[in-house]
Short mmCIF file of C-alpha atoms in Angstrom, two decimals:
data_model
loop_
_atom_site.label_atom_id
_atom_site.label_comp_id
_atom_site.label_asym_id
_atom_site.label_seq_id
_atom_site.Cartn_x
_atom_site.Cartn_y
_atom_site.Cartn_z
CA UNK A 110 43.85 -8.09 -0.60
CA UNK A 111 41.49 -8.93 -3.46
CA UNK A 112 40.30 -12.02 -1.59
CA UNK A 113 39.50 -10.05 1.53
CA UNK A 114 37.80 -7.35 -0.54
CA UNK A 115 35.58 -9.96 -2.19
CA UNK A 116 34.87 -11.65 1.14
CA UNK A 117 33.81 -8.26 2.46
CA UNK A 118 31.52 -7.82 -0.53
CA UNK A 119 29.84 -11.12 0.26
CA UNK A 120 29.44 -10.35 3.94
CA UNK A 121 28.12 -6.84 3.29
CA UNK A 122 25.69 -8.14 0.67
CA UNK A 123 24.35 -10.73 3.13
CA UNK A 124 23.96 -8.14 5.85
CA UNK A 125 22.30 -5.77 3.36
CA UNK A 126 19.87 -8.50 2.32
CA UNK A 127 18.95 -9.23 5.92
CA UNK A 128 18.47 -5.54 6.68
CA UNK A 129 16.47 -4.95 3.50
CA UNK A 130 14.16 -7.81 4.43
CA UNK A 131 13.80 -6.77 8.06
CA UNK A 132 13.37 -3.13 7.11
CA UNK A 133 10.26 -3.87 5.09
CA UNK A 134 8.48 -5.50 8.00
CA UNK A 135 9.97 -3.72 10.99
CA UNK A 136 10.51 -0.24 9.62
CA UNK A 137 13.52 1.97 9.13
CA UNK A 138 15.39 3.26 12.15
CA UNK A 139 17.70 5.92 10.69
CA UNK A 140 21.29 6.02 11.98
CA UNK A 141 20.79 2.98 14.21
CA UNK A 142 19.95 0.90 11.17
CA UNK A 143 23.19 1.77 9.36
CA UNK A 144 25.22 1.54 12.54
CA UNK A 145 23.94 -1.92 13.38
CA UNK A 146 24.46 -3.13 9.82
CA UNK A 147 28.04 -1.83 9.84
CA UNK A 148 28.80 -3.41 13.20
CA UNK A 149 27.41 -6.78 12.16
CA UNK A 150 29.24 -6.71 8.83
CA UNK A 151 32.48 -5.60 10.47
CA UNK A 152 32.17 -8.15 13.25
CA UNK A 153 31.62 -10.95 10.75
CA UNK A 154 34.46 -9.71 8.60
CA UNK A 155 37.01 -9.42 11.36
CA UNK A 156 35.56 -12.15 13.58
CA UNK A 157 35.85 -14.69 10.78
CA UNK A 158 39.27 -13.24 9.92
CA UNK A 159 38.17 -12.65 6.38
CA UNK A 160 40.77 -9.92 5.96
CA UNK A 161 43.38 -12.66 6.18
CA UNK A 162 45.83 -10.29 7.79
CA UNK A 163 45.69 -7.83 4.88
CA UNK A 164 46.74 -4.34 5.69
CA UNK A 165 45.20 -1.14 4.39
CA UNK A 166 45.83 2.53 4.69
CA UNK A 167 43.05 4.73 6.01
CA UNK A 168 42.37 5.98 2.50
CA UNK A 169 42.19 2.44 1.09
CA UNK A 170 39.91 1.38 3.94
CA UNK A 171 37.54 4.27 3.20
CA UNK A 172 37.51 3.46 -0.52
CA UNK A 173 36.75 -0.16 0.31
CA UNK A 174 33.94 0.89 2.63
CA UNK A 175 32.41 2.98 -0.17
CA UNK A 176 32.73 0.12 -2.66
CA UNK A 177 31.21 -2.38 -0.25
CA UNK A 178 28.32 -0.03 0.38
CA UNK A 179 27.62 0.70 -3.28
CA UNK A 180 28.38 -2.70 -4.77
CA UNK A 181 27.03 -4.93 -2.03
CA UNK A 182 25.08 -3.25 0.73
CA UNK A 183 22.62 -1.27 -1.42
CA UNK A 184 21.95 -4.09 -3.90
CA UNK A 185 21.65 -6.43 -0.89
CA UNK A 186 19.02 -4.18 0.65
CA UNK A 187 17.07 -4.05 -2.59
CA UNK A 188 17.30 -7.83 -2.85
CA UNK A 189 16.07 -8.18 0.74
CA UNK A 190 13.17 -5.89 -0.05
CA UNK A 191 12.48 -7.94 -3.18
CA UNK A 192 12.31 -11.08 -1.04
CA UNK A 193 10.08 -9.42 1.53
CA UNK A 194 7.56 -7.87 -0.83
CA UNK A 195 4.68 -10.24 -1.59
CA UNK A 196 4.97 -9.66 -5.34
CA UNK A 197 8.67 -8.79 -5.43
CA UNK A 198 7.96 -5.23 -6.50
CA UNK A 199 11.00 -3.77 -4.73
CA UNK A 200 11.97 -1.22 -7.36
CA UNK A 201 8.37 -0.07 -7.83
CA UNK A 202 8.03 0.42 -4.08
CA UNK A 203 11.28 2.37 -3.86
CA UNK A 204 10.14 4.57 -6.76
CA UNK A 205 6.81 5.24 -5.04
CA UNK A 206 8.52 6.10 -1.75
CA UNK A 207 10.99 8.29 -3.62
CA UNK A 208 8.24 10.30 -5.32
CA UNK A 209 6.24 10.50 -2.10
CA UNK A 210 3.19 8.53 -3.23
CA UNK A 211 4.00 5.88 -0.62
CA UNK A 212 5.77 6.08 2.69
CA UNK A 213 8.21 3.89 4.53
CA UNK A 214 7.60 3.31 8.20
CA UNK A 215 10.35 5.29 9.88
CA UNK A 216 10.98 4.93 13.59
CA UNK A 217 12.56 7.28 16.00
CA UNK A 218 12.42 8.61 19.52
CA UNK A 219 11.51 12.03 20.78
CA UNK A 220 13.63 13.94 23.27
CA UNK A 221 11.13 12.95 25.95
CA UNK A 222 11.83 9.31 25.25
CA UNK A 223 8.63 8.49 23.39
CA UNK A 224 8.99 6.20 20.41
CA UNK A 225 7.21 7.08 17.20
CA UNK A 226 6.85 5.72 13.73
CA UNK A 227 5.65 7.54 10.65
CA UNK A 228 5.25 6.82 6.98
CA UNK A 229 7.85 9.01 5.34
CA UNK A 230 8.69 9.40 1.67
CA UNK A 231 10.15 11.90 -0.76
CA UNK A 232 12.99 14.26 0.05
CA UNK A 233 13.04 13.73 3.81
CA UNK A 234 13.22 9.98 3.31
CA UNK A 235 16.17 10.49 0.95
CA UNK A 236 17.87 12.69 3.53
CA UNK A 237 17.39 10.09 6.28
CA UNK A 238 18.83 7.41 4.03
CA UNK A 239 21.86 9.53 3.22
CA UNK A 240 22.37 10.16 6.92
CA UNK A 241 22.10 6.45 7.64
CA UNK A 242 24.51 5.63 4.83
CA UNK A 243 27.02 8.15 6.20
CA UNK A 244 26.97 6.39 9.57
CA UNK A 245 27.34 3.02 7.88
CA UNK A 246 30.29 4.26 5.83
CA UNK A 247 32.09 5.77 8.80
CA UNK A 248 31.71 2.63 10.86
CA UNK A 249 32.56 0.29 8.01
CA UNK A 250 35.67 2.36 7.40
CA UNK A 251 36.71 2.38 11.07
CA UNK A 252 35.78 -1.11 12.18
CA UNK A 253 36.63 -3.90 9.77
CA UNK A 254 40.40 -3.54 9.65
CA UNK A 255 41.14 -2.59 13.25
CA UNK A 256 44.45 -4.32 13.63
CA UNK A 257 45.59 -4.08 10.07
CA UNK A 258 45.89 -0.35 9.57
CA UNK A 259 49.42 0.65 8.61
CA UNK A 260 50.69 3.76 10.43
CA UNK A 261 50.91 6.78 8.15
CA UNK A 262 53.73 9.24 8.31
CA UNK A 263 52.78 11.96 10.73
CA UNK A 264 49.56 10.27 11.78
CA UNK A 265 49.46 9.49 15.47
CA UNK A 266 47.21 6.78 16.74
CA UNK A 267 46.43 5.21 13.39
CA UNK A 268 48.51 2.12 13.86
CA UNK A 269 49.44 -0.31 16.55
CA UNK A 270 50.84 1.79 19.36
CA UNK A 271 51.48 -0.98 21.86
CA UNK B 258 46.87 -0.93 25.07
CA UNK B 259 46.61 -2.10 21.47
CA UNK B 260 44.39 -0.65 18.76
CA UNK B 261 42.68 -4.02 18.42
CA UNK B 262 41.67 -3.99 22.09
CA UNK B 263 40.44 -0.44 21.72
CA UNK B 264 38.39 -1.24 18.64
CA UNK B 265 37.07 -4.43 20.23
CA UNK B 266 35.83 -2.46 23.22
CA UNK B 267 34.43 0.25 20.97
CA UNK B 268 32.58 -2.33 18.93
CA UNK B 269 31.11 -3.99 21.99
CA UNK B 270 30.02 -0.67 23.48
CA UNK B 271 28.51 0.50 20.21
CA UNK B 272 26.77 -2.83 19.74
CA UNK B 273 25.15 -2.58 23.15
CA UNK B 274 24.05 1.03 22.69
CA UNK B 275 22.53 0.26 19.32
CA UNK B 276 21.22 -3.25 19.87
CA UNK B 277 19.03 -2.46 22.86
CA UNK B 278 16.73 0.14 21.23
CA UNK B 279 16.77 -1.58 17.86
CA UNK B 280 15.86 -4.96 19.30
CA UNK B 281 13.13 -3.47 21.45
CA UNK B 282 11.62 -1.75 18.40
CA UNK B 283 12.10 -4.93 16.39
CA UNK B 284 10.26 -7.06 18.90
CA UNK B 285 7.51 -4.49 19.25
CA UNK B 286 7.01 -4.45 15.50
CA UNK B 287 7.44 -8.09 14.58
CA UNK B 288 5.73 -9.85 17.43
CA UNK B 289 2.43 -8.13 16.87
CA UNK B 290 -0.75 -10.08 16.47
CA UNK B 291 -1.51 -11.10 12.91
CA UNK B 292 -5.13 -10.13 13.43
CA UNK B 293 -4.14 -6.66 14.60
CA UNK B 294 -1.92 -6.25 11.53
CA UNK B 295 -4.74 -7.37 9.25
CA UNK B 296 -7.13 -4.91 10.91
CA UNK B 297 -4.57 -2.15 10.54
CA UNK B 298 -4.06 -3.09 6.88
CA UNK B 299 -7.79 -2.87 6.18
CA UNK B 300 -8.01 0.43 8.02
CA UNK B 301 -5.22 1.85 5.88
CA UNK B 302 -6.99 0.61 2.76
CA UNK B 303 -10.24 2.27 3.81
CA UNK B 304 -8.80 5.54 5.07
CA UNK B 305 -5.86 6.39 2.88
CA UNK B 306 -4.45 5.91 -0.55
CA UNK B 307 -1.16 4.43 0.69
CA UNK B 308 -1.86 0.91 -0.49
CA UNK B 309 1.80 -0.01 0.05
CA UNK B 310 1.34 0.40 3.79
CA UNK B 311 -1.64 -1.97 3.69
CA UNK B 312 0.38 -4.47 1.65
CA UNK B 313 3.20 -4.35 4.18
CA UNK B 314 0.89 -4.84 7.17
CA UNK B 315 -1.07 -7.69 5.60
CA UNK B 316 2.08 -9.43 4.35
CA UNK B 317 3.51 -9.20 7.85
CA UNK B 318 0.29 -10.68 9.21
CA UNK B 319 0.54 -13.58 6.75
CA UNK B 320 4.24 -14.32 7.27
CA UNK B 321 4.62 -13.71 10.99
CA UNK B 322 1.09 -13.56 12.40
CA UNK B 323 0.49 -17.31 12.75
CA UNK B 324 -2.91 -16.90 11.11
CA UNK B 325 -5.11 -19.71 9.84
CA UNK B 326 -8.52 -20.24 8.29
CA UNK B 327 -10.78 -17.21 7.98
CA UNK B 328 -8.20 -14.88 9.52
CA UNK B 329 -5.61 -15.88 6.96
CA UNK B 330 -8.18 -15.50 4.18
CA UNK B 331 -8.96 -12.00 5.41
CA UNK B 332 -5.29 -11.03 5.25
CA UNK B 333 -5.02 -12.40 1.69
CA UNK B 334 -8.19 -10.53 0.73
CA UNK B 335 -6.59 -7.34 2.04
CA UNK B 336 -3.59 -8.01 -0.22
CA UNK B 337 -5.87 -8.71 -3.18
CA UNK B 338 -7.81 -5.48 -2.66
CA UNK B 339 -4.55 -3.53 -2.45
CA UNK B 340 -3.28 -5.27 -5.59
CA UNK B 341 -6.45 -4.25 -7.44
CA UNK B 342 -5.89 -0.65 -6.39
CA UNK B 343 -2.37 -0.81 -7.80
CA UNK B 344 -3.68 -2.35 -11.04
CA UNK B 345 -1.82 -5.59 -10.34
CA UNK B 346 -4.58 -7.88 -11.53
CA UNK B 347 -2.53 -11.07 -11.86
CA UNK B 348 -1.39 -10.68 -8.24
CA UNK B 349 -4.94 -9.91 -7.12
CA UNK B 350 -6.18 -13.06 -8.82
CA UNK B 351 -3.50 -15.14 -7.15
CA UNK B 352 -4.38 -13.76 -3.73
CA UNK B 353 -8.10 -14.26 -4.30
CA UNK B 354 -7.52 -17.83 -5.39
CA UNK B 355 -5.86 -18.36 -2.02
CA UNK B 356 -8.85 -16.74 -0.30
CA UNK B 357 -11.26 -18.98 -2.19
CA UNK B 358 -9.22 -22.07 -1.37
CA UNK B 359 -9.35 -21.14 2.32
CA UNK B 360 -13.03 -20.10 2.25
CA UNK B 361 -14.80 -21.81 -0.64
CA UNK B 362 -18.21 -20.72 0.67
CA UNK B 363 -17.36 -17.02 0.77
CA UNK B 364 -19.26 -15.11 -1.96
CA UNK B 365 -17.28 -11.90 -1.40
CA UNK B 366 -14.10 -13.74 -2.37
CA UNK B 367 -15.64 -15.06 -5.56
CA UNK B 368 -16.94 -11.61 -6.41
CA UNK B 369 -13.52 -9.98 -5.92
CA UNK B 370 -11.88 -12.71 -7.99
CA UNK B 371 -14.47 -12.03 -10.67
CA UNK B 372 -13.65 -8.33 -10.57
CA UNK B 373 -9.92 -9.08 -10.84
CA UNK B 374 -10.63 -11.30 -13.85
CA UNK B 375 -12.79 -8.57 -15.37
CA UNK B 376 -10.09 -5.96 -14.86
CA UNK B 377 -7.66 -8.28 -16.63
CA UNK B 378 -10.18 -8.66 -19.51
CA UNK B 379 -10.77 -12.34 -18.74
CA UNK B 380 -14.55 -12.29 -19.06
CA UNK B 381 -14.95 -16.08 -18.96
CA UNK B 382 -13.23 -16.23 -15.58
CA UNK B 383 -15.25 -13.22 -14.38
CA UNK B 384 -18.58 -14.79 -15.41
CA UNK B 385 -17.66 -18.09 -13.78
CA UNK B 386 -16.85 -16.44 -10.47
CA UNK B 387 -19.82 -14.07 -10.43
CA UNK B 388 -22.08 -17.02 -11.18
CA UNK B 389 -20.49 -19.08 -8.39
CA UNK B 390 -21.03 -16.20 -5.96
CA UNK B 391 -24.66 -15.90 -7.06
CA UNK B 392 -25.18 -19.65 -6.69
CA UNK B 393 -24.07 -19.33 -3.07
CA UNK B 394 -26.21 -16.29 -2.35
CA UNK B 395 -29.25 -16.81 -4.51
CA UNK B 396 -29.38 -20.46 -5.53
CA UNK B 397 -33.11 -20.44 -6.33
CA UNK B 398 -33.19 -16.89 -7.69
CA UNK B 399 -35.61 -15.79 -5.01
CA UNK B 400 -33.30 -14.14 -2.52
CA UNK B 401 -34.40 -10.88 -0.98
CA UNK B 402 -32.67 -7.88 -2.43
CA UNK B 403 -29.59 -6.39 -0.86
CA UNK B 404 -27.06 -3.94 -2.22
CA UNK B 405 -24.30 -6.57 -2.11
CA UNK B 406 -26.30 -9.13 -4.06
CA UNK B 407 -27.53 -6.49 -6.48
CA UNK B 408 -23.97 -5.44 -7.25
CA UNK B 409 -22.96 -8.98 -8.12
CA UNK B 410 -25.96 -9.25 -10.46
CA UNK B 411 -24.99 -5.88 -11.93
CA UNK B 412 -21.40 -6.99 -12.48
CA UNK B 413 -22.47 -10.25 -14.10
CA UNK B 414 -25.04 -8.45 -16.21
CA UNK B 415 -22.52 -5.92 -17.45
CA UNK B 416 -20.05 -8.71 -18.22
CA UNK B 417 -22.74 -10.62 -20.12
CA UNK B 418 -23.49 -7.53 -22.19
CA UNK B 419 -19.78 -7.20 -22.95
CA UNK B 420 -19.66 -10.79 -24.16
CA UNK B 421 -22.66 -10.28 -26.46
CA UNK B 422 -25.27 -11.99 -24.26
CA UNK B 423 -27.70 -9.10 -24.48
CA UNK B 424 -30.77 -10.89 -23.10
CA UNK B 425 -28.87 -12.38 -20.16
CA UNK B 426 -27.19 -9.07 -19.43
CA UNK B 427 -30.43 -7.09 -19.46
CA UNK B 428 -32.11 -9.72 -17.24
CA UNK B 429 -29.31 -9.56 -14.65
CA UNK B 430 -29.13 -5.78 -14.70
CA UNK B 431 -32.90 -5.42 -14.40
CA UNK B 432 -32.88 -7.77 -11.42
CA UNK B 433 -30.06 -5.74 -9.84
CA UNK B 434 -31.98 -2.50 -10.40
CA UNK B 435 -35.15 -3.99 -8.91
CA UNK B 436 -33.16 -4.99 -5.81
CA UNK B 437 -31.29 -1.74 -5.23
CA UNK B 438 -32.74 1.10 -7.29
CA UNK B 439 -30.87 3.74 -5.28
CA UNK B 440 -27.42 2.16 -5.30
CA UNK B 441 -25.08 4.29 -7.48
CA UNK B 442 -23.00 1.32 -8.67
CA UNK B 443 -26.15 -0.52 -9.72
CA UNK B 444 -27.47 2.60 -11.48
CA UNK B 445 -24.21 2.95 -13.36
CA UNK B 446 -24.31 -0.64 -14.62
CA UNK B 447 -28.06 -0.54 -15.29
CA UNK B 448 -27.44 2.37 -17.63
CA UNK B 449 -25.65 -0.06 -19.96
CA UNK B 450 -28.75 -2.28 -20.07
CA UNK B 451 -30.89 0.71 -20.99
CA UNK B 452 -28.44 1.72 -23.67
CA UNK B 453 -28.46 -1.82 -25.05
CA UNK B 454 -32.23 -1.41 -25.42
CA UNK B 455 -31.78 1.86 -27.29
CA UNK B 456 -32.77 4.02 -24.30
CA UNK B 457 -29.76 6.30 -24.30
CA UNK B 458 -31.54 9.24 -22.66
CA UNK B 459 -32.67 7.01 -19.78
CA UNK B 460 -29.13 5.63 -19.53
CA UNK B 461 -27.82 9.19 -19.16
CA UNK B 462 -30.42 9.91 -16.49
CA UNK B 463 -29.30 6.86 -14.50
CA UNK B 464 -25.69 7.89 -14.80
CA UNK B 465 -26.44 11.49 -13.78
CA UNK B 466 -28.16 10.18 -10.66
CA UNK B 467 -25.31 7.81 -9.86
CA UNK B 468 -22.69 10.50 -10.43
CA UNK B 469 -24.55 13.04 -8.27
CA UNK B 470 -24.82 10.48 -5.48
CA UNK B 471 -21.14 9.58 -5.60
CA UNK B 472 -19.81 13.12 -5.80
CA UNK B 473 -22.14 15.14 -3.61
CA UNK B 474 -19.74 14.87 -0.70
CA UNK B 475 -17.09 17.57 -1.07
CA UNK B 476 -14.49 15.31 0.54
CA UNK B 477 -15.18 12.40 -1.75
CA UNK B 478 -12.12 11.13 -3.59
CA UNK B 479 -14.28 9.20 -6.04
CA UNK B 480 -13.63 11.64 -8.87
CA UNK B 481 -9.90 11.03 -8.56
CA UNK B 482 -10.19 7.25 -8.59
CA UNK B 483 -9.82 5.13 -11.69
CA UNK B 484 -13.46 4.09 -11.43
CA UNK B 485 -14.50 7.72 -11.08
CA UNK B 486 -12.58 8.64 -14.21
CA UNK B 487 -14.33 5.83 -16.12
CA UNK B 488 -17.73 7.07 -14.96
CA UNK B 489 -16.91 10.66 -15.86
CA UNK B 490 -15.70 9.77 -19.32
CA UNK B 491 -18.88 7.79 -19.99
CA UNK B 492 -20.98 10.62 -18.59
CA UNK B 493 -19.37 13.20 -20.86
CA UNK B 494 -19.68 10.83 -23.82
CA UNK B 495 -23.41 10.34 -23.23
CA UNK B 496 -24.04 14.05 -22.66
CA UNK B 497 -22.31 14.87 -25.94
CA UNK B 498 -24.13 12.11 -27.82
CA UNK B 499 -27.44 13.59 -26.66
CA UNK B 500 -26.38 17.18 -27.41
CA UNK B 501 -26.19 18.30 -23.82
CA UNK B 502 -23.46 20.49 -22.40
CA UNK B 503 -20.67 17.99 -21.56
CA UNK B 504 -19.61 20.05 -18.56
CA UNK B 505 -23.01 20.31 -16.86
CA UNK B 506 -25.57 17.77 -15.65
CA UNK B 507 -28.37 17.00 -18.08
CA UNK B 508 -31.84 17.89 -16.74
CA UNK B 509 -33.60 14.98 -15.03
CA UNK B 510 -36.12 13.04 -17.07
CA UNK B 511 -39.77 13.52 -16.30
CA UNK B 512 -40.86 10.93 -13.82
CA UNK B 513 -37.39 10.22 -12.49
CA UNK B 514 -37.08 10.52 -8.72
CA UNK B 515 -36.50 14.09 -7.56
CA UNK B 516 -32.95 14.83 -6.63
CA UNK B 517 -32.76 16.66 -3.33
CA UNK B 518 -29.06 16.34 -2.92
CA UNK B 519 -28.19 19.80 -4.15
CA UNK B 520 -31.14 21.57 -2.58
CA UNK B 521 -29.91 24.26 -0.24
CA UNK B 522 -30.90 23.68 3.36
CA UNK B 523 -34.24 25.22 4.13
CA UNK B 524 -33.93 28.66 5.62
CA UNK B 525 -35.40 28.89 9.09
CA UNK B 526 -38.78 30.54 9.05
CA UNK B 527 -37.84 32.66 11.98
CA UNK B 528 -34.65 33.86 13.46
CA UNK B 529 -33.46 32.15 16.61
CA UNK B 530 -33.22 35.67 17.99
CA UNK B 531 -37.00 35.96 17.80
CA UNK B 532 -37.28 33.42 20.54
CA UNK B 533 -34.28 34.63 22.42
CA UNK B 534 -34.43 38.39 22.31
CA UNK B 535 -31.13 40.15 22.47
CA UNK B 536 -30.16 41.33 25.88
CA UNK B 537 -30.78 44.94 26.69
CA UNK B 538 -27.18 45.89 26.29
CA UNK B 539 -27.50 45.31 22.51
CA UNK B 540 -30.65 47.30 22.08
#
């Protein structure tokens, strides 16, 4: 269990680093960004069988997803940003975006299908990041241990029903 | 059906739904032309205060834009200018050294490197680079005046004054003033030469003129800039030293060029209605 947890940390950190680096140059695509990161991390984790057959309950899996996100994904993103920035001023840049004196390029699509990108900072940027993190957490929780979830008493459909 | 099959299918479906738009945005953003990114970076630097956006665009141009030669130097110069705006003088110097290595015959690069050195209080480095720029532009000292050349003379003159070379500083600043007597930056620096000669009142007059020129536009952000704050603090200091109201402009010296900038627009001598009489319905 500990081994698979640590393997997950490594995978999530690597994915976070890649996404932090790419995010600086490409921009931030809220929801899709977190979803793609979760899918890649989960695919690597289960594809490489890093869970080693470990089983988790739904609650454990959610706790693990939170820990991976906080301990590996976020620091990985900051590290990726550090690598991408020409003078490695990742924390300074995050602080400036946070207080609204700078903006991060945020992409999206309108209901009419037009793509847009804007420099967004401050509270709305924080909200978009929280939204993105929520998607990441949900998918990380659901995806990495698909065939290792132990059925819970009274919970239908949580385990192997074949 | 097993849960693993279900989750495998779910993962594949999700991957497809997410990958397609993300990859299309990714390609649109990464495979842009380096030149276009550099242009966009410069535009951001000129039009807004979000220097981080300019840094991002110019870094992207350098890393992914397949630039070389002058184009690469231009992207590094964009980074250096942005670094100066963020008070990152060591980084600006590093970028400008790259620019100068790529374009050794570019006086603008030497001038910006000199300014970065000056901002970092390295006057020896500043003097060396200003002098190199002047050697390229005015090797025999007989070049025709231009605002750009005058500003380099002004910067070198001011730096010379700071290092105690009073005669050299006054000579450079006088030459700058002779070349561009209306340029606010030159007027500002020339004021220091006048002060060094004991002409404090004349120095204040120069500064008043420069300040009025730089701030007459209501939309000017000069007052908010670091440079603007330096000018204002010197202006107030000089006004107080000469017993003028620190909050109001000192009266112009006799013989100094008239300042028309604050004159109200001349009222028309006749009303447009005189020529176009009102229609009868208004009579």
